[in-house]
Short mmCIF file of C-alpha atoms in Angstrom, two decimals:
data_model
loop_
_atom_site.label_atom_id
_atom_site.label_comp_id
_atom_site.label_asym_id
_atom_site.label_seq_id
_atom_site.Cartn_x
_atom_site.Cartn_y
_atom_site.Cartn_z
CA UNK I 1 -49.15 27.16 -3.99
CA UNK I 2 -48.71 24.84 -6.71
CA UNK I 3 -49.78 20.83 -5.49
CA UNK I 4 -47.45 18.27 -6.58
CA UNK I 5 -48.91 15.03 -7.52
CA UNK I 6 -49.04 12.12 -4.74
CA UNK I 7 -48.05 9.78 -7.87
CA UNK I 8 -44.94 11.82 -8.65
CA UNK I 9 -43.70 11.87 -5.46
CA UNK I 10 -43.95 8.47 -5.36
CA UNK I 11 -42.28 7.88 -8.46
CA UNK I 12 -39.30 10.55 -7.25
CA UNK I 13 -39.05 8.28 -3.93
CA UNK I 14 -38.60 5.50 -6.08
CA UNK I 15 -36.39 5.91 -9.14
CA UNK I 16 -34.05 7.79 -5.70
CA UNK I 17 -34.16 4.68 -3.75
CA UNK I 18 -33.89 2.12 -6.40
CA UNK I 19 -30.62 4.08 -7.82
CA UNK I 20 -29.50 4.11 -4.51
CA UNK I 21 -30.16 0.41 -4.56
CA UNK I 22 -28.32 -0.05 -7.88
CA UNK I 23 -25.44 1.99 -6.91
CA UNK I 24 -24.75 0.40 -3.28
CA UNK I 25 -24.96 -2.98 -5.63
CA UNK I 26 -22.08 -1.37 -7.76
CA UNK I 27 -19.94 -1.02 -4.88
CA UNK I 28 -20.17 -3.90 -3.41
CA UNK I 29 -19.82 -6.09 -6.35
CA UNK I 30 -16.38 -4.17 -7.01
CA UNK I 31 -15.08 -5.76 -3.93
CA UNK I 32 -14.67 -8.81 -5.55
CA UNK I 33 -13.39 -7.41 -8.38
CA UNK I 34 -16.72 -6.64 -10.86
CA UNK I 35 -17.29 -3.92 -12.83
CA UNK I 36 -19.88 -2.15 -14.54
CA UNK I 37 -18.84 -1.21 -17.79
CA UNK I 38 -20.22 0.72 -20.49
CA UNK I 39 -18.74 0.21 -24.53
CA UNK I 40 -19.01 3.57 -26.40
CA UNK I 41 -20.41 3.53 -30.20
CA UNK I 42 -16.44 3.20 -31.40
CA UNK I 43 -16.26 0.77 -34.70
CA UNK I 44 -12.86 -0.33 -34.03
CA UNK I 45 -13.72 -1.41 -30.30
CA UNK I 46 -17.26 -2.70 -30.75
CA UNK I 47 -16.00 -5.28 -33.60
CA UNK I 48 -14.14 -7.55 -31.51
CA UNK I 49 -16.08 -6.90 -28.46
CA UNK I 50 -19.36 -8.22 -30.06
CA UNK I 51 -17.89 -10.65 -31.94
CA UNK I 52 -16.38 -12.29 -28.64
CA UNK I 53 -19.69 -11.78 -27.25
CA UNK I 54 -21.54 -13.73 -29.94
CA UNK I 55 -18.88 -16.78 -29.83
CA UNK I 56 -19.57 -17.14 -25.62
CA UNK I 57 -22.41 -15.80 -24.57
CA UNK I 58 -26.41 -16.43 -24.93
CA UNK I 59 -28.72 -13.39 -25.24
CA UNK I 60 -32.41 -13.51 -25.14
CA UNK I 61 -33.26 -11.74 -28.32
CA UNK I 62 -31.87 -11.40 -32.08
CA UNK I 63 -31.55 -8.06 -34.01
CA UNK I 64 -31.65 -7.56 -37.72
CA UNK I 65 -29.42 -4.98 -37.98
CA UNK I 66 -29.23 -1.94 -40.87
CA UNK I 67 -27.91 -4.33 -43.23
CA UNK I 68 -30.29 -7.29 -42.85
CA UNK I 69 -27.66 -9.01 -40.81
CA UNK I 70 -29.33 -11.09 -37.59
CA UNK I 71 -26.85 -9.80 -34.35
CA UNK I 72 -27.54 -10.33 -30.62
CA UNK I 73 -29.70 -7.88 -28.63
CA UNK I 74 -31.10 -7.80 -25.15
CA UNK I 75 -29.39 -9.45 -22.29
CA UNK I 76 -26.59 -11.67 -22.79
CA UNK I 77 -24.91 -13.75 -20.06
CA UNK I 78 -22.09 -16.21 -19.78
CA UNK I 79 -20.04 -17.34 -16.88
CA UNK I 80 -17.60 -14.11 -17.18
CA UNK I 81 -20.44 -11.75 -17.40
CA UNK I 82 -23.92 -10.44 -17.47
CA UNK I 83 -25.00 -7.27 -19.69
CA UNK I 84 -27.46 -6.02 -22.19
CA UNK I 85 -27.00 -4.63 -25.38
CA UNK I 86 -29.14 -2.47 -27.87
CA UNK I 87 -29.71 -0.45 -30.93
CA UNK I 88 -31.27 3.03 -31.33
CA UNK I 89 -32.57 4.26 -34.47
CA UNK I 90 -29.88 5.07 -36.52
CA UNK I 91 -28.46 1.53 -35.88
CA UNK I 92 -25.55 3.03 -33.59
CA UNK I 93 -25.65 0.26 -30.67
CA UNK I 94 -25.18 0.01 -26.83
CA UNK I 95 -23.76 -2.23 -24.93
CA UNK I 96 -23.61 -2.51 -20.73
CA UNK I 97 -22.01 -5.22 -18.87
CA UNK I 98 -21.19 -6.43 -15.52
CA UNK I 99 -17.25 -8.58 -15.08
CA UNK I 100 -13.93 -7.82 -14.05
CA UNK I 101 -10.96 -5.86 -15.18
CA UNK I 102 -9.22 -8.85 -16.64
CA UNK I 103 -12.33 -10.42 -18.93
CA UNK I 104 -12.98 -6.85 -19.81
CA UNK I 105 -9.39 -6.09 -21.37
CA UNK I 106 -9.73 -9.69 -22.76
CA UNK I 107 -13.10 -8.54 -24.57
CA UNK I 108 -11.99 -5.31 -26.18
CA UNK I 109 -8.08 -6.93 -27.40
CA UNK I 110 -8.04 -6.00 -31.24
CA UNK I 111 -8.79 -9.77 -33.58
CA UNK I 112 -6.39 -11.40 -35.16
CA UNK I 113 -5.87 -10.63 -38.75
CA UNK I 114 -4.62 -13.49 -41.14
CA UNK I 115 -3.09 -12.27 -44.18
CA UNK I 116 -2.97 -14.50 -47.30
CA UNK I 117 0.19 -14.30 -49.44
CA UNK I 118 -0.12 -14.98 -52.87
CA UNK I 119 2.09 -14.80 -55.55
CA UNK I 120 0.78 -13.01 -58.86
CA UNK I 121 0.22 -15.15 -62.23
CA UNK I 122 -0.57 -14.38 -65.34
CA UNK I 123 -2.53 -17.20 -65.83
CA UNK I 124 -6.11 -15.71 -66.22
CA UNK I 125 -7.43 -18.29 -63.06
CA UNK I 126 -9.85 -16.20 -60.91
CA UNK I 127 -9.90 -18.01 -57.33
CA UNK I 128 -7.52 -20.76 -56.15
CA UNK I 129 -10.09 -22.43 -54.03
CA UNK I 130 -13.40 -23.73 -54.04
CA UNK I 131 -16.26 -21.31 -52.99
CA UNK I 132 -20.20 -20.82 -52.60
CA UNK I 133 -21.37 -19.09 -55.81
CA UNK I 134 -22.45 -16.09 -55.15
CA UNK I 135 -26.07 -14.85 -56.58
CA UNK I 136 -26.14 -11.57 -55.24
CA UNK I 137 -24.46 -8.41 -54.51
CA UNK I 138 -24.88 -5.14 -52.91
CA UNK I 139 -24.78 -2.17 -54.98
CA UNK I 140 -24.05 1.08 -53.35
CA UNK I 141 -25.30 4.70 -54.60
CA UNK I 142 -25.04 8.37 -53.23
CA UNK I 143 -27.96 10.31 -52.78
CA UNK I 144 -28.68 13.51 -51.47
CA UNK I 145 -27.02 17.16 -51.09
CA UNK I 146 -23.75 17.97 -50.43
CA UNK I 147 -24.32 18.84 -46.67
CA UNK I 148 -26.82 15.60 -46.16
CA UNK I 149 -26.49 12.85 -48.10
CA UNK I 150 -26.67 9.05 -48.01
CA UNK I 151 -25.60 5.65 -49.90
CA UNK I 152 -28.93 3.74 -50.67
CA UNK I 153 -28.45 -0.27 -51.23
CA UNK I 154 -29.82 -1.96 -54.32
CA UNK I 155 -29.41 -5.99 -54.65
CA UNK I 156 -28.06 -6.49 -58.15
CA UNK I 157 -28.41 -10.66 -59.46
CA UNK I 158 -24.89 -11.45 -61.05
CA UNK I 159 -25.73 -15.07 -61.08
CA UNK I 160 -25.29 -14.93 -64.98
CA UNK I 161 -22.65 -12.03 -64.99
CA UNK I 162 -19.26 -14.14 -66.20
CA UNK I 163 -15.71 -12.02 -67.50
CA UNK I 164 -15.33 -11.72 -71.25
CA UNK I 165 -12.46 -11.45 -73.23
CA UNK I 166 -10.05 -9.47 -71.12
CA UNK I 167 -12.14 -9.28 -68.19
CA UNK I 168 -10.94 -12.56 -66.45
CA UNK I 169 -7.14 -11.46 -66.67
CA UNK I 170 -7.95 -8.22 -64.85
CA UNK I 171 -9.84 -10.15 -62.22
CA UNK I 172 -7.42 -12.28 -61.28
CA UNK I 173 -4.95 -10.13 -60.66
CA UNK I 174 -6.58 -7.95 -58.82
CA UNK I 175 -8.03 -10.82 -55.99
CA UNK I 176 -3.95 -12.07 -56.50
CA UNK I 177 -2.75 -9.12 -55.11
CA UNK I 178 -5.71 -7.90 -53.00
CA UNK I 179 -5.52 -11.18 -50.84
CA UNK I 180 -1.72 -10.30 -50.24
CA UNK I 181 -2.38 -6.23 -49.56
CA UNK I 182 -5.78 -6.45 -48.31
CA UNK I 183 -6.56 -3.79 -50.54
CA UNK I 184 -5.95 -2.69 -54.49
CA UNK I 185 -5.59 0.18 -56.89
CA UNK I 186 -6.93 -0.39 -60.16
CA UNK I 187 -6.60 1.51 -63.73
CA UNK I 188 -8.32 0.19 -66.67
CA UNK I 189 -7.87 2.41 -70.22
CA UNK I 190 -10.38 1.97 -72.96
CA UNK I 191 -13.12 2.67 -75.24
CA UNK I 192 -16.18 3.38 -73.95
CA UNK I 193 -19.01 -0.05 -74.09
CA UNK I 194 -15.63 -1.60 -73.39
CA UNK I 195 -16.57 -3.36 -70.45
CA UNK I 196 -14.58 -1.12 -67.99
CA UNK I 197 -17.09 -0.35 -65.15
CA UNK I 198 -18.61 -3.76 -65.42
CA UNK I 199 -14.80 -5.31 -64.02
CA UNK I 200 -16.51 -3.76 -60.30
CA UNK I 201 -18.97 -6.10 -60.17
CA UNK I 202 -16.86 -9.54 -61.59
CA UNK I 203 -14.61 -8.78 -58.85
CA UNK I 204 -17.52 -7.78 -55.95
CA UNK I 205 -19.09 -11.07 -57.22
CA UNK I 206 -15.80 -13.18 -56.23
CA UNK I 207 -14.95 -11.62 -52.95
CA UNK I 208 -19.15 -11.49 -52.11
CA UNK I 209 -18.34 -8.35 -51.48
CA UNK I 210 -20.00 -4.45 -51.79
CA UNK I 211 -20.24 -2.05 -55.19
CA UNK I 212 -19.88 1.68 -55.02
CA UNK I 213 -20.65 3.10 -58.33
CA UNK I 214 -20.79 5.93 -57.70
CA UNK I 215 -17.37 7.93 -55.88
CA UNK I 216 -16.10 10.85 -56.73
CA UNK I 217 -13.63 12.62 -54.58
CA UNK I 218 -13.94 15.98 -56.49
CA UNK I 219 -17.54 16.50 -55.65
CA UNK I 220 -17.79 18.18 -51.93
CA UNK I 221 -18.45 16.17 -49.28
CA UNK I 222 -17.82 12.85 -50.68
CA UNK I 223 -14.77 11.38 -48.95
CA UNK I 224 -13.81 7.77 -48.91
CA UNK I 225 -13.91 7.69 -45.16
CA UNK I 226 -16.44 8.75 -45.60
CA UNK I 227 -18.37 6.55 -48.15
CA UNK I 228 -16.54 3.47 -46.70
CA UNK I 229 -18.33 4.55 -43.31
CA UNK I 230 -21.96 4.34 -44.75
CA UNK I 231 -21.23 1.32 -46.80
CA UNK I 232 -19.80 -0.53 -43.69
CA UNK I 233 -23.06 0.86 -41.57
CA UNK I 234 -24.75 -1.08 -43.99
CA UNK I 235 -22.79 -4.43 -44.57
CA UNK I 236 -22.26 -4.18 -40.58
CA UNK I 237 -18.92 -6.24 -41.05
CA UNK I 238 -15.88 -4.19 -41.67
CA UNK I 239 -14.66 -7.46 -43.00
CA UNK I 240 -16.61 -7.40 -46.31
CA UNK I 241 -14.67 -5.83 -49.13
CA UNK I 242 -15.78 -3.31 -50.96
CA UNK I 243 -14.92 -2.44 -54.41
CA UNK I 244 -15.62 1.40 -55.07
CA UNK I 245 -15.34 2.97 -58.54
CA UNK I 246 -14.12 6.34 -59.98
CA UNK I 247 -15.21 6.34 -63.70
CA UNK I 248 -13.68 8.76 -66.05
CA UNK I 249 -10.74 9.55 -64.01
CA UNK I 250 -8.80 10.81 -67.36
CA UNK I 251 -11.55 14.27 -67.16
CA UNK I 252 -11.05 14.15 -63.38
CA UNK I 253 -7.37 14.05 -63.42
CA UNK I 254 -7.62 17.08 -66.32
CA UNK I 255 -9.30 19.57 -64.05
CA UNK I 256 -7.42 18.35 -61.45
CA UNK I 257 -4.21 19.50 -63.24
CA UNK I 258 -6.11 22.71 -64.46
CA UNK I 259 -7.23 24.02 -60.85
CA UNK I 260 -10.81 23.57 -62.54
CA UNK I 261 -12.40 21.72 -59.80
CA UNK I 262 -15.53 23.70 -58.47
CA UNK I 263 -15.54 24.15 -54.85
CA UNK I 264 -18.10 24.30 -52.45
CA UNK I 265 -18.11 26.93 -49.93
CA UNK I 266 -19.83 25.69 -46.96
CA UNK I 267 -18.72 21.76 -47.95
CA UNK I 268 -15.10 21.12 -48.40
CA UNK I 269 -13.62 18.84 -51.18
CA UNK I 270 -11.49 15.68 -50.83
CA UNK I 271 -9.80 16.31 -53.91
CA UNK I 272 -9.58 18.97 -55.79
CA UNK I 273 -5.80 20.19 -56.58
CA UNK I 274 -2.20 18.20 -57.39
CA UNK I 275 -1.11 18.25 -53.85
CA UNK I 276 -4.80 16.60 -52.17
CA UNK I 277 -4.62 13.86 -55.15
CA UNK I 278 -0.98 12.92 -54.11
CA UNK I 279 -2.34 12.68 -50.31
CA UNK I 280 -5.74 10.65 -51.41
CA UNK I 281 -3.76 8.30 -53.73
CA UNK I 282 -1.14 7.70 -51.15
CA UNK I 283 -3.53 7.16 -48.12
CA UNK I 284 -5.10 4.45 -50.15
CA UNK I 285 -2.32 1.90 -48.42
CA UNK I 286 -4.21 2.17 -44.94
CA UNK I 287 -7.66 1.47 -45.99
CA UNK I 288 -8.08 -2.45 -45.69
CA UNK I 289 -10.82 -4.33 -47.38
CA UNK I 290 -10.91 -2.00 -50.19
CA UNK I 291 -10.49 -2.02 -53.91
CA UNK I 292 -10.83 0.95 -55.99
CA UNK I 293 -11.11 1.04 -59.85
CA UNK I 294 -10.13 3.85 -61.97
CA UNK I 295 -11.90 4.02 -65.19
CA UNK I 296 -10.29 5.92 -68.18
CA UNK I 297 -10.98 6.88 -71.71
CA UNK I 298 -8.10 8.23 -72.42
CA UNK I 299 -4.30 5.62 -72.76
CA UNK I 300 -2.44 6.29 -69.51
CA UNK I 301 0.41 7.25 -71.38
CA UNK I 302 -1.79 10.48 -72.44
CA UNK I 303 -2.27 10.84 -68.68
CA UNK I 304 1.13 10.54 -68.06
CA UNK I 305 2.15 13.29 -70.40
CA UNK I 306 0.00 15.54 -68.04
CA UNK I 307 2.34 14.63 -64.91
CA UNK I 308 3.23 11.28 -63.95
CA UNK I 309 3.25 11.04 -60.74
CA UNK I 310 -0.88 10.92 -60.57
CA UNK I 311 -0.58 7.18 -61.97
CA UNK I 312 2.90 6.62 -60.99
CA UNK I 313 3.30 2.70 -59.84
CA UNK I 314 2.67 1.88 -56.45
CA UNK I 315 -0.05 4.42 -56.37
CA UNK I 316 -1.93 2.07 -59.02
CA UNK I 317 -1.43 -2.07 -58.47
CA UNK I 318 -2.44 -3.27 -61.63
CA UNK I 319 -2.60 -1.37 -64.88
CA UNK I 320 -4.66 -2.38 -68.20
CA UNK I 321 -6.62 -2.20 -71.46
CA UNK I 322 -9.34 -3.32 -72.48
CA UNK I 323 -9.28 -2.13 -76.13
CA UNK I 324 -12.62 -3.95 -77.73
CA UNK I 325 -16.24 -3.05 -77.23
CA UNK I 326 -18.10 -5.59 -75.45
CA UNK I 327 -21.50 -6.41 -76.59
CA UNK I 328 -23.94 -8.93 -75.38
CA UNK I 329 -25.67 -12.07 -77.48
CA UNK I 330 -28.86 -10.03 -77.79
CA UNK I 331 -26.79 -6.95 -79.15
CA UNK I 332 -26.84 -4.63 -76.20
CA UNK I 333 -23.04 -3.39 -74.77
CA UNK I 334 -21.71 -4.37 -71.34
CA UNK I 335 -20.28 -1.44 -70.30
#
């Protein structure tokens, strides 16, 4: 007969009696009205739940989360509750707490959103207000296959990066009417070294915001829930904006128009016909926090001649050129 350790039954009587213990608690602390409550891994209900959290409670430790941001962790009290909250691994977190119904419904209520309203200009001013200069941004790049892949973050210095020529023009509309939308569509025609890409960055630099460089719907796999998913895991504040850029949408938008756009039998593609572009391009509206910039080296009226409704306004905010390479004052292109 096979001998069960004296220390495991021990343990068994134990862990029984101490849930036991735990759960009797439970019921009688729910006849005055407390509850134990547990907050699943949601993004749109753990924002303003640990945000209210942070504001009124104290917690005995601090986390640095995925994106080098310090957060709360451990136990956390305040007169309205007592809980604990932690992070696994993949910097998903959990979060346990003991209060009643009403402080409960109080703590996952959607925040307030203020909304800006600003009237466009076509004076080429790029903020209205004073702000801290920003030194630093993220930079955001895919990596990986089409079944597993990832966005690694790079710190790019743009203390010296300033608009030229153009540049400034295209800036300031876009924060204009991105501070009144919350998001923004951008298409910028020209030659290549002209300076295009680099508009990403100008306007990541004035919102302190994220860079993608590297988007493209018509590859498999790479959505911009997606990408905007990964980035946000790493900024870990949906608040940030993020400016995400689709270069060379002119040969895109050709194959596109062609049915040429390879797909992927195991991974499906965002994009990848007339009538998925249409549904990307108009889902755009009810992404918030987000800019995207469409790159082209071909005039939009060339684009047009192909069918246009793919650039048709209101799909695309702000149109422009920028019709002159750019070149630095040691000779090398900003591009």
């Amino acid at each position: 007969m096979l001998e069960i350790p004296s220390f495991m039954i021990i343990f068994g009587f134990i862990s029984y009696y101490s849930s036991f213990v735990v759960d009797l608690g439970l019921l009688i602390l729910k006849q005055y009205n407390i509850h134990r409550f547990t907050i699943p891994n949601d993004k749109e209900l753990i924002k303003p739940v640990i945000k209210r959290l942070e504001k009124e409670c104290t917690c005995t430790d601090t986390a640095l989360t995925k994106g080098f941001k310090k957060t709360m962790s451990g136990w956390f009290w305040s007169p309205k509750l007592v809980g604990h909250m932690s992070y696994d691994t993949y910097g998903d977190v959990k979060i346990k707490f003991l209060t009643t119904n009403a402080y409960f419904e109080y703590l996952i209520q959607p925040l307030e959103e203020s909304f800006d309203t600003h009237k466009v200009s076509d004076e080429p001013k790029i903020m209205d207000e004073p702000k801290q200069e920003t030194s630093k941004i993220s930079v955001f790049s895919r990596y990986g296959s089409y079944k597993d892949f990832y966005y690694a973050r790079v710190l790019f210095n743009v203390t010296t990066l300033e608009p030229i020529l153009g540049q400034g023009k295209i800036v300031s509309d876009a924060l204009q009417i991105f501070r009144k939308k919350k998001h923004c569509s951008i298409f910028i025609e020209g030659p290549p070294c002209s300076g295009k890409s680099s508009v990403g960055y100008l306007i990541a630099k004035e919102l302190s915001g994220g860079f993608c460089n590297t988007f493209n719907p018509t590859e498999p796999g790479d959505t911009l829930s997606g990408a905007v998913s990964k980035i946000q895991d790493w900024l870990r504040d949906d608040d940030i904006p993020i400016v995400i850029l689709v270069d060379e949408i002119d040969s895109m938008l050709k194959k596109i128009h062609t049915n040429e756009v390879k797909l992927n039998n195991e991974t499906p593609t965002l994009v990848h016909d007339k009538p998925s572009w249409s549904k990307f391009m108009d889902n755009l509206r009810f992404y918030k926090n987000i800019i995207l910039i469409f790159t082209s080296n071909t005039p939009k009226s060339e684009i047009d001649k192909l069918d246009p409704s793919y650039l048709r306004h209101g799909r695309i905010d702000v149109c422009c050129i920028l019709d002159c390479p750019v070149y630095q004052e040691d000779g090398t292109f900003l591009g």
